[in-house]
Short mmCIF file of C-alpha atoms in Angstrom, two decimals:
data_model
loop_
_atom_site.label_atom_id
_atom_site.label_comp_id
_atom_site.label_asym_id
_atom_site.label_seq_id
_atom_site.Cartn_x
_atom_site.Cartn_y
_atom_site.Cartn_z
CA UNK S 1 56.68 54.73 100.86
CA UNK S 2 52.87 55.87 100.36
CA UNK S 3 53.17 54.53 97.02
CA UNK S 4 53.81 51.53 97.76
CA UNK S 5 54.91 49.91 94.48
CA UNK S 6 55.03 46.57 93.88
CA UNK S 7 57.33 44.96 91.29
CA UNK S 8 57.44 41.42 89.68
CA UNK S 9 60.48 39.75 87.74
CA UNK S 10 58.91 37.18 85.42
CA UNK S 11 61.67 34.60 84.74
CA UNK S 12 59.71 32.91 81.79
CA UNK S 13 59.05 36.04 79.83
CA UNK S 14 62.00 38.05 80.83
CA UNK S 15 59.77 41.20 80.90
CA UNK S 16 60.20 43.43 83.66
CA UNK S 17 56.83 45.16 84.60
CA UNK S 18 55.39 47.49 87.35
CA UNK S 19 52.00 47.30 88.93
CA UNK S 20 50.20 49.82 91.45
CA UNK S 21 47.19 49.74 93.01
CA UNK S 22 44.77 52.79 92.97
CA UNK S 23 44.91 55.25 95.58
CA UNK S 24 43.34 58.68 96.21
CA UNK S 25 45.56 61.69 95.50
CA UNK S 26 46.55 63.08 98.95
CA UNK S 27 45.88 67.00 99.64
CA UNK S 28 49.14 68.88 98.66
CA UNK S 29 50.39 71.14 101.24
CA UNK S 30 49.76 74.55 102.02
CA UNK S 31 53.19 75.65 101.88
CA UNK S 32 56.00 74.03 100.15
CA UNK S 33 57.79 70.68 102.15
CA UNK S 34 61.39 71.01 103.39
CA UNK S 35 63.88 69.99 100.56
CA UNK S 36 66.43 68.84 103.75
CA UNK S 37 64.26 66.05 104.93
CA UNK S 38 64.98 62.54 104.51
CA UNK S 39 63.76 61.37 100.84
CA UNK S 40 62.23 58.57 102.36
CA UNK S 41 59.54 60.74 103.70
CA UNK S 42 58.33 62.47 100.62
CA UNK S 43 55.82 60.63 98.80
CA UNK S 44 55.29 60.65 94.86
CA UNK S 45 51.86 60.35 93.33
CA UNK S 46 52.89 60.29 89.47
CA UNK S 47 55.55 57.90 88.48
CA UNK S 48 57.42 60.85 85.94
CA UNK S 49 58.03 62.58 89.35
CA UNK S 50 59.75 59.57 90.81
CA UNK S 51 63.51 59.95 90.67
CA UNK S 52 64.27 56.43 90.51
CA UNK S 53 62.99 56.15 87.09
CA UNK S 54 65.75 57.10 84.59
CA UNK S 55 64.99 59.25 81.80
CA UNK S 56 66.70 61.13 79.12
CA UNK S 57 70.67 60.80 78.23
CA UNK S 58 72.56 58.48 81.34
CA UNK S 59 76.19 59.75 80.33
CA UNK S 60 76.49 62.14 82.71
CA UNK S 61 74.93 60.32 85.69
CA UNK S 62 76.84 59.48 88.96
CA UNK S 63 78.37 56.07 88.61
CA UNK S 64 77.57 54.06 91.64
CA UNK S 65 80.23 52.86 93.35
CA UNK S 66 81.20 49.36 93.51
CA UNK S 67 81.74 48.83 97.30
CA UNK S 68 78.14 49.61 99.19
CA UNK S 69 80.46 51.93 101.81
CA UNK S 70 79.59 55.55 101.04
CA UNK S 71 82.99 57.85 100.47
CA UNK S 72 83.86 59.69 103.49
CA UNK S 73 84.84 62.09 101.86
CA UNK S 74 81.20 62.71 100.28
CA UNK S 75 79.71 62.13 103.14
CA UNK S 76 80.95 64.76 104.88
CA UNK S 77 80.43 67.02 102.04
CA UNK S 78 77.10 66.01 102.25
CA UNK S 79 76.52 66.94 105.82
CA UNK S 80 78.90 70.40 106.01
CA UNK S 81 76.01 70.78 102.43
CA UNK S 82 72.70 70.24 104.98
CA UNK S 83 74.12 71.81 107.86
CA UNK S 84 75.03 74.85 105.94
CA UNK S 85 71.82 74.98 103.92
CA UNK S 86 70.14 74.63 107.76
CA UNK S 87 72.26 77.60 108.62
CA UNK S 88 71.01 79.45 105.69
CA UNK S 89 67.10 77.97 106.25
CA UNK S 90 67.02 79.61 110.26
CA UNK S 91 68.70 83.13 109.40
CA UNK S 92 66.57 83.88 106.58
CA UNK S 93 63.91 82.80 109.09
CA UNK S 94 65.11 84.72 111.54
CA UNK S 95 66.28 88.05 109.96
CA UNK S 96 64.15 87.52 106.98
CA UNK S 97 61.96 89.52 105.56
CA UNK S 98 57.99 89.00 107.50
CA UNK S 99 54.67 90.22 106.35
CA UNK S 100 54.17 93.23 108.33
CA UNK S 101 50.59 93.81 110.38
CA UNK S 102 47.63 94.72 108.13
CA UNK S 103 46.72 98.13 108.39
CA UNK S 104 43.52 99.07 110.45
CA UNK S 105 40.28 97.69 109.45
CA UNK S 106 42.07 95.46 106.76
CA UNK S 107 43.46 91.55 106.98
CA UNK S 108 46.07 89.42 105.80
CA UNK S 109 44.53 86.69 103.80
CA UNK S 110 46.53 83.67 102.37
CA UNK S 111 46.53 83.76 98.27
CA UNK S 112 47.83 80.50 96.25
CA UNK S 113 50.80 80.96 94.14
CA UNK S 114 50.96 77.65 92.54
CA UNK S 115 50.26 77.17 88.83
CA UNK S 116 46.84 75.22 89.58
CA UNK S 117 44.33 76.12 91.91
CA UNK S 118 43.26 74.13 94.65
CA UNK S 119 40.33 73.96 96.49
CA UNK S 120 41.06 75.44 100.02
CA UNK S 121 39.47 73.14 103.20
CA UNK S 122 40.98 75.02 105.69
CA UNK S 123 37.80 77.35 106.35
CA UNK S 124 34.78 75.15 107.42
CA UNK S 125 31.38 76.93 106.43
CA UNK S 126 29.05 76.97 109.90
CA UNK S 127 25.59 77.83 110.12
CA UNK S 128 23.52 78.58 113.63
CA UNK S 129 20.46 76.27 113.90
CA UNK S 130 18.52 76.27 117.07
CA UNK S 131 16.25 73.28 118.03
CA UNK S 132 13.90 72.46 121.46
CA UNK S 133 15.30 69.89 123.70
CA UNK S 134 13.30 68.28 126.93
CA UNK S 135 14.33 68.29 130.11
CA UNK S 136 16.83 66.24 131.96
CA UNK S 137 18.03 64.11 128.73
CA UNK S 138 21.13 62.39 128.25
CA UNK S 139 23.21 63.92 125.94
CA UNK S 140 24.17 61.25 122.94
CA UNK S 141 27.71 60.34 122.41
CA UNK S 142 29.67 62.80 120.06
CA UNK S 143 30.30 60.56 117.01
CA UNK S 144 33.96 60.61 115.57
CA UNK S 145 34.70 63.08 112.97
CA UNK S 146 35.01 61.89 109.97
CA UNK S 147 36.68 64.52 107.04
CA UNK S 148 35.33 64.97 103.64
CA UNK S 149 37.09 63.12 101.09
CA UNK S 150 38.21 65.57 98.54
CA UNK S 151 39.82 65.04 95.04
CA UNK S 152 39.33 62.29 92.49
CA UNK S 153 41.23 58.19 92.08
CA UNK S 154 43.70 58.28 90.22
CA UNK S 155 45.85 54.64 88.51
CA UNK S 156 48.38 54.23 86.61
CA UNK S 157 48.47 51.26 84.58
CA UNK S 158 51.64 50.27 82.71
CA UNK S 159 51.58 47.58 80.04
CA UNK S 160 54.13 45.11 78.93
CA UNK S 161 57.08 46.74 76.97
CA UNK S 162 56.35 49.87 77.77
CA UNK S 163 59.24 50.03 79.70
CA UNK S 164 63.04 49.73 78.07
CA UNK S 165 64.56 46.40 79.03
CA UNK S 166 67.95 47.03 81.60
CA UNK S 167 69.70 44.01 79.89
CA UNK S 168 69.58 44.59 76.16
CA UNK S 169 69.45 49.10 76.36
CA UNK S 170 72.25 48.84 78.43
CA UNK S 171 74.81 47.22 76.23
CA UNK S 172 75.43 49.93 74.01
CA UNK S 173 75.84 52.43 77.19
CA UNK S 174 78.21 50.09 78.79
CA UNK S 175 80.24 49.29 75.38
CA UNK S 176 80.88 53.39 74.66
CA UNK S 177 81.67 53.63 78.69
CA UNK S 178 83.61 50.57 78.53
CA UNK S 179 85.56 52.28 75.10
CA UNK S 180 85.82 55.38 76.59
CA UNK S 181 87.27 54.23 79.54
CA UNK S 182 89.54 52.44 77.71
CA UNK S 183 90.77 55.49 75.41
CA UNK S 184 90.99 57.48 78.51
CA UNK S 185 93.47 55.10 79.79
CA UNK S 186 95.56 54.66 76.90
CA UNK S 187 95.53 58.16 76.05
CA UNK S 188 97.00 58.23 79.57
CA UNK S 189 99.31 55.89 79.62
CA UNK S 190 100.80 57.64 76.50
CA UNK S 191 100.80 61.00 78.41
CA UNK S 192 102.65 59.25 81.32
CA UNK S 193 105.23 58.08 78.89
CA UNK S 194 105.64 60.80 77.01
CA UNK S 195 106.26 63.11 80.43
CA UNK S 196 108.38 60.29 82.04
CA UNK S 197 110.65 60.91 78.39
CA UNK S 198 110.00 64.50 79.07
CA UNK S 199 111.54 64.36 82.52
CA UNK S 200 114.40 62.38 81.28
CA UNK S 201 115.02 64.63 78.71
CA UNK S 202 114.99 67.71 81.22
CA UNK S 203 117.11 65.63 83.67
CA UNK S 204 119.68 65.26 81.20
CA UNK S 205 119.97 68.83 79.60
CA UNK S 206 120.16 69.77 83.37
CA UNK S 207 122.94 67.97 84.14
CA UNK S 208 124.63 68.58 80.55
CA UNK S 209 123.89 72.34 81.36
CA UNK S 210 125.20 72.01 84.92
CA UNK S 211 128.65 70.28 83.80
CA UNK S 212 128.94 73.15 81.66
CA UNK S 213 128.21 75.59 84.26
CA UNK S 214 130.74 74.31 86.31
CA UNK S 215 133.17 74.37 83.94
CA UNK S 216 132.54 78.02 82.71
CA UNK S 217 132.76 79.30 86.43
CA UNK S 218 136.22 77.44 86.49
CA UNK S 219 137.69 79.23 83.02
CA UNK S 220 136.02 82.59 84.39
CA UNK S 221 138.07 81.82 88.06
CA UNK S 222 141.00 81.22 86.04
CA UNK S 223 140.65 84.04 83.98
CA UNK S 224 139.90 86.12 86.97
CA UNK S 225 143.05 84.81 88.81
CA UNK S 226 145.35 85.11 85.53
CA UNK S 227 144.03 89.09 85.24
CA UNK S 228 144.62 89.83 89.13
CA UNK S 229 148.37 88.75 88.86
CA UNK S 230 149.19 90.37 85.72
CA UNK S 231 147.99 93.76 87.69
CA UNK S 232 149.32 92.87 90.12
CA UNK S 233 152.88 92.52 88.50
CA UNK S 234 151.85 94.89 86.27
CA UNK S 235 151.47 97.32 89.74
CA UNK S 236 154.75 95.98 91.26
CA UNK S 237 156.61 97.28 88.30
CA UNK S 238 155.47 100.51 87.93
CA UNK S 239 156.56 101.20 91.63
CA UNK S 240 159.87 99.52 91.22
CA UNK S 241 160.43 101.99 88.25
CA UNK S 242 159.10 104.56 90.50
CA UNK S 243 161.11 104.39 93.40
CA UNK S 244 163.90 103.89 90.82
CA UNK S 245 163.34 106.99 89.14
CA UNK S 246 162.70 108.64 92.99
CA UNK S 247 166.04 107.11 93.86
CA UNK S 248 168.27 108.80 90.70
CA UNK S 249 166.05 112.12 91.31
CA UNK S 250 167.29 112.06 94.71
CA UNK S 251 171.09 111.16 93.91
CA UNK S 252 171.02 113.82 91.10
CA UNK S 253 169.63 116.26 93.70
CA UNK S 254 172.00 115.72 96.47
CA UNK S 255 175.10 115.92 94.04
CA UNK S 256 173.94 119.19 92.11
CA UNK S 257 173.11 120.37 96.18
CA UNK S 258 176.36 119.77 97.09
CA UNK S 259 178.30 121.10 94.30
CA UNK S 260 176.26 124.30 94.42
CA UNK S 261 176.97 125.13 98.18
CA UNK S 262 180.56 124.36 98.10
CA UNK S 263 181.30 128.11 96.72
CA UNK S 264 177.86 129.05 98.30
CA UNK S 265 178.81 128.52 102.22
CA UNK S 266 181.74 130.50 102.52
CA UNK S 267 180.29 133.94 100.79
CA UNK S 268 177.21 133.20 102.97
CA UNK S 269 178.62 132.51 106.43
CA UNK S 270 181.21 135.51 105.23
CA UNK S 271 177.46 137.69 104.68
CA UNK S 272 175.87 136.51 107.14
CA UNK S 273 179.16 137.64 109.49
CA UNK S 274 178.95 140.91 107.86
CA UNK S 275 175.55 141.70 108.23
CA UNK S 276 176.06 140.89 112.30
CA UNK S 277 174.09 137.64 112.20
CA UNK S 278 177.54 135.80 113.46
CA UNK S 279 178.53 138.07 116.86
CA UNK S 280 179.83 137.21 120.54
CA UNK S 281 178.06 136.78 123.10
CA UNK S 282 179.94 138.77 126.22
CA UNK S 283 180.27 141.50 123.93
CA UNK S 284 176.49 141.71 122.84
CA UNK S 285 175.84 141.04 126.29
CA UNK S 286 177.95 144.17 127.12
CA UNK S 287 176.25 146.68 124.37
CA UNK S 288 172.71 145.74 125.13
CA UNK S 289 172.72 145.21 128.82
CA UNK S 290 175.66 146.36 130.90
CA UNK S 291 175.95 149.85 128.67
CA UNK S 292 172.17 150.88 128.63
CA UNK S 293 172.54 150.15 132.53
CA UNK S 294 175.45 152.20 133.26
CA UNK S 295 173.86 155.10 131.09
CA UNK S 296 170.62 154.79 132.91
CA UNK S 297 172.79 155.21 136.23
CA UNK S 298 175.06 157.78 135.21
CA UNK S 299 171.72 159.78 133.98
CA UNK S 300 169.84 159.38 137.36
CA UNK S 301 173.25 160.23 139.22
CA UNK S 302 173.77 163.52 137.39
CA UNK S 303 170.07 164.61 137.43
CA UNK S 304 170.82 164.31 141.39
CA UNK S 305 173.56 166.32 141.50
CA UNK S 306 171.24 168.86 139.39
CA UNK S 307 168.44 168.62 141.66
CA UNK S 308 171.06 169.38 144.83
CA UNK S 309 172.83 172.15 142.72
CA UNK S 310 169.36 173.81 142.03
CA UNK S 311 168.42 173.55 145.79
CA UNK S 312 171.50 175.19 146.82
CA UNK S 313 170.98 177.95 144.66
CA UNK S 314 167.84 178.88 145.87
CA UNK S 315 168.48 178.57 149.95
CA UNK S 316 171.59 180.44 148.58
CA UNK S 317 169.98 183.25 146.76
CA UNK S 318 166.88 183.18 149.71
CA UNK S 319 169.10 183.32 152.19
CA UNK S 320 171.03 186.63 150.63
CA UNK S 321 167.77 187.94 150.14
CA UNK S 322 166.88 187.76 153.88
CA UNK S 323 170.26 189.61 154.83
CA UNK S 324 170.22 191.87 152.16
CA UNK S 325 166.42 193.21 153.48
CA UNK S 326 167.57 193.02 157.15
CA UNK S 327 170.51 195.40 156.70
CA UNK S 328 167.97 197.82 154.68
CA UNK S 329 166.41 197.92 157.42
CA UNK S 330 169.02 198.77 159.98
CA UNK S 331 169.87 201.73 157.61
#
């Protein structure tokens, strides 16, 4: 580090002190320094701005682990952290917003935004002087530039006990850690136990409530089972009564059937005979084919004999005619 701090460890006194020498303050930088470089690199000019100086309450610190290896775990946090915030650092870069170009006859000029002002080096003042040289001498060697110092010393000078001492401030720290710790733990233990008798308790009422399950599906199944067959019985008897009933209907039926058409046949078949529903067949046959036949015959054969008889009449009565005009005539 520029600080370069050097500590001493008395053993006699048992006073832990600090001791630096005086250096100038450096120039601070235009522009603030990149918060993703390595710590190493960054410098500290006033102790209070040191970060390995503890101050105000250490409860909520990290506590260091006890192995030197770093977690994993945190490491890679760490670096998916930097390479994200590196991510972040080139877009806004790159698509950020820029200062656009100055308008004509204006310029851009650099302003300081920090809360103290600073004298600004970075425009050197230059003046035109013009001198007589002779001719043909050597020109002198350009002597090394050498910048301005700028600033004021500063030192920091730390007495003894002005600092806390590690071994006696510490006890009280490590006694409520140490307490706390150990609350913590029995409080947890107790929490274990209690959800250990928890789960026990739940284990049992499950299988308690389970049994009981089982054994109220088994009444309902036998329920179930004893209401099926007693409908079904129930069913079976109402058709054997049924079909019973059917069967008497039926019997009751047939007898008052046949006792009703003993007397009934005989006047029906003797209706039946009357009104011509009962008749023989060659004689039918005879009245309703052979009879309208021979009429139909007998009908065409006399309408012949008409026709002929007609005929004869008139070559009769034109022949008579013919004679009867002739002999007229011969008179």
């Amino acid at each position: 580090m520029a600080a370069n701090l050097q500590a001493q460890h008395e053993t006699q006194s048992g006073v832990y002190t600090f001791s630096s020498r005086p250096r100038a303050v450096p120039n601070r930088p235009k522009y603030r320094a990149d918060p993703l470089l390595n710590e190493e690199q960054s410098s500290y000019g006033n102790i209070m701005y040191d970060r390995r100086v503890v101050r105000g309450n250490t409860y909520a610190q990290h506590i260091l682990p006890i192995t030197s290896q770093p977690d994993p775990v945190e490491f890679l946090r760490q670096q998916e952290a930097r390479r994200r915030a590196m991510s972040r650092k080139r877009l806004k870069e790159q698509f950020g917003p820029k200062t656009p170009e100055p308008l004509e006859g204006r310029k851009n000029v650099d302003l300081q935004t920090e809360m103290y002002l600073e004298e600004l080096s970075d425009r050197v003042e230059d003046v035109s002087v013009e001198c007589q040289t002779d001719m043909f001498l050597d020109k002198p060697a350009t002597p090394l530039f050498v910048p301005a110092k700028t600033g004021r010393d500063a030192a920091t000078q730390i007495e003894e006990g002005e600092l806390f001492d590690f071994d006696m401030e510490v006890q009280p720290v490590l006694q409520v850690l140490v307490g706390k710790t150990i609350e913590q733990a029995l409080l947890e233990v107790l929490e274990e136990e209690e959800l250990a008798n928890l789960r026990a308790q739940q284990q049992t009422f499950k299988e308690i409530r389970d049994a009981e399950l089982v054994e109220v599906q088994r009444l309902e199944e036998r329920e179930r089972r004893l209401r099926v067959e007693k409908e079904n019985r129930i069913k079976q008897q109402k058709a054997a009564l049924e079909k019973e009933k059917e069967t008497a209907d039926k019997i009751a039926a047939r007898a008052f059937a046949q006792q009703y058409l003993s007397d009934l046949l005989p006047s029906v078949y003797s209706n039946l005979r009357d009104c011509g529903y009962f008749y023989d067949p060659v004689q039918r046959d005879i009245e309703t084919e052979f009879l309208p036949w021979l009429m139909e015959e007998v009908s065409n054969t006399l309408e012949q004999r008409y026709v002929a008889r007609t005929v004869l009449d008139m070559l009769i009565q034109d022949v008579t005619n013919q004679r009867f005009e002739a002999f007229q005539m011969k008179e």
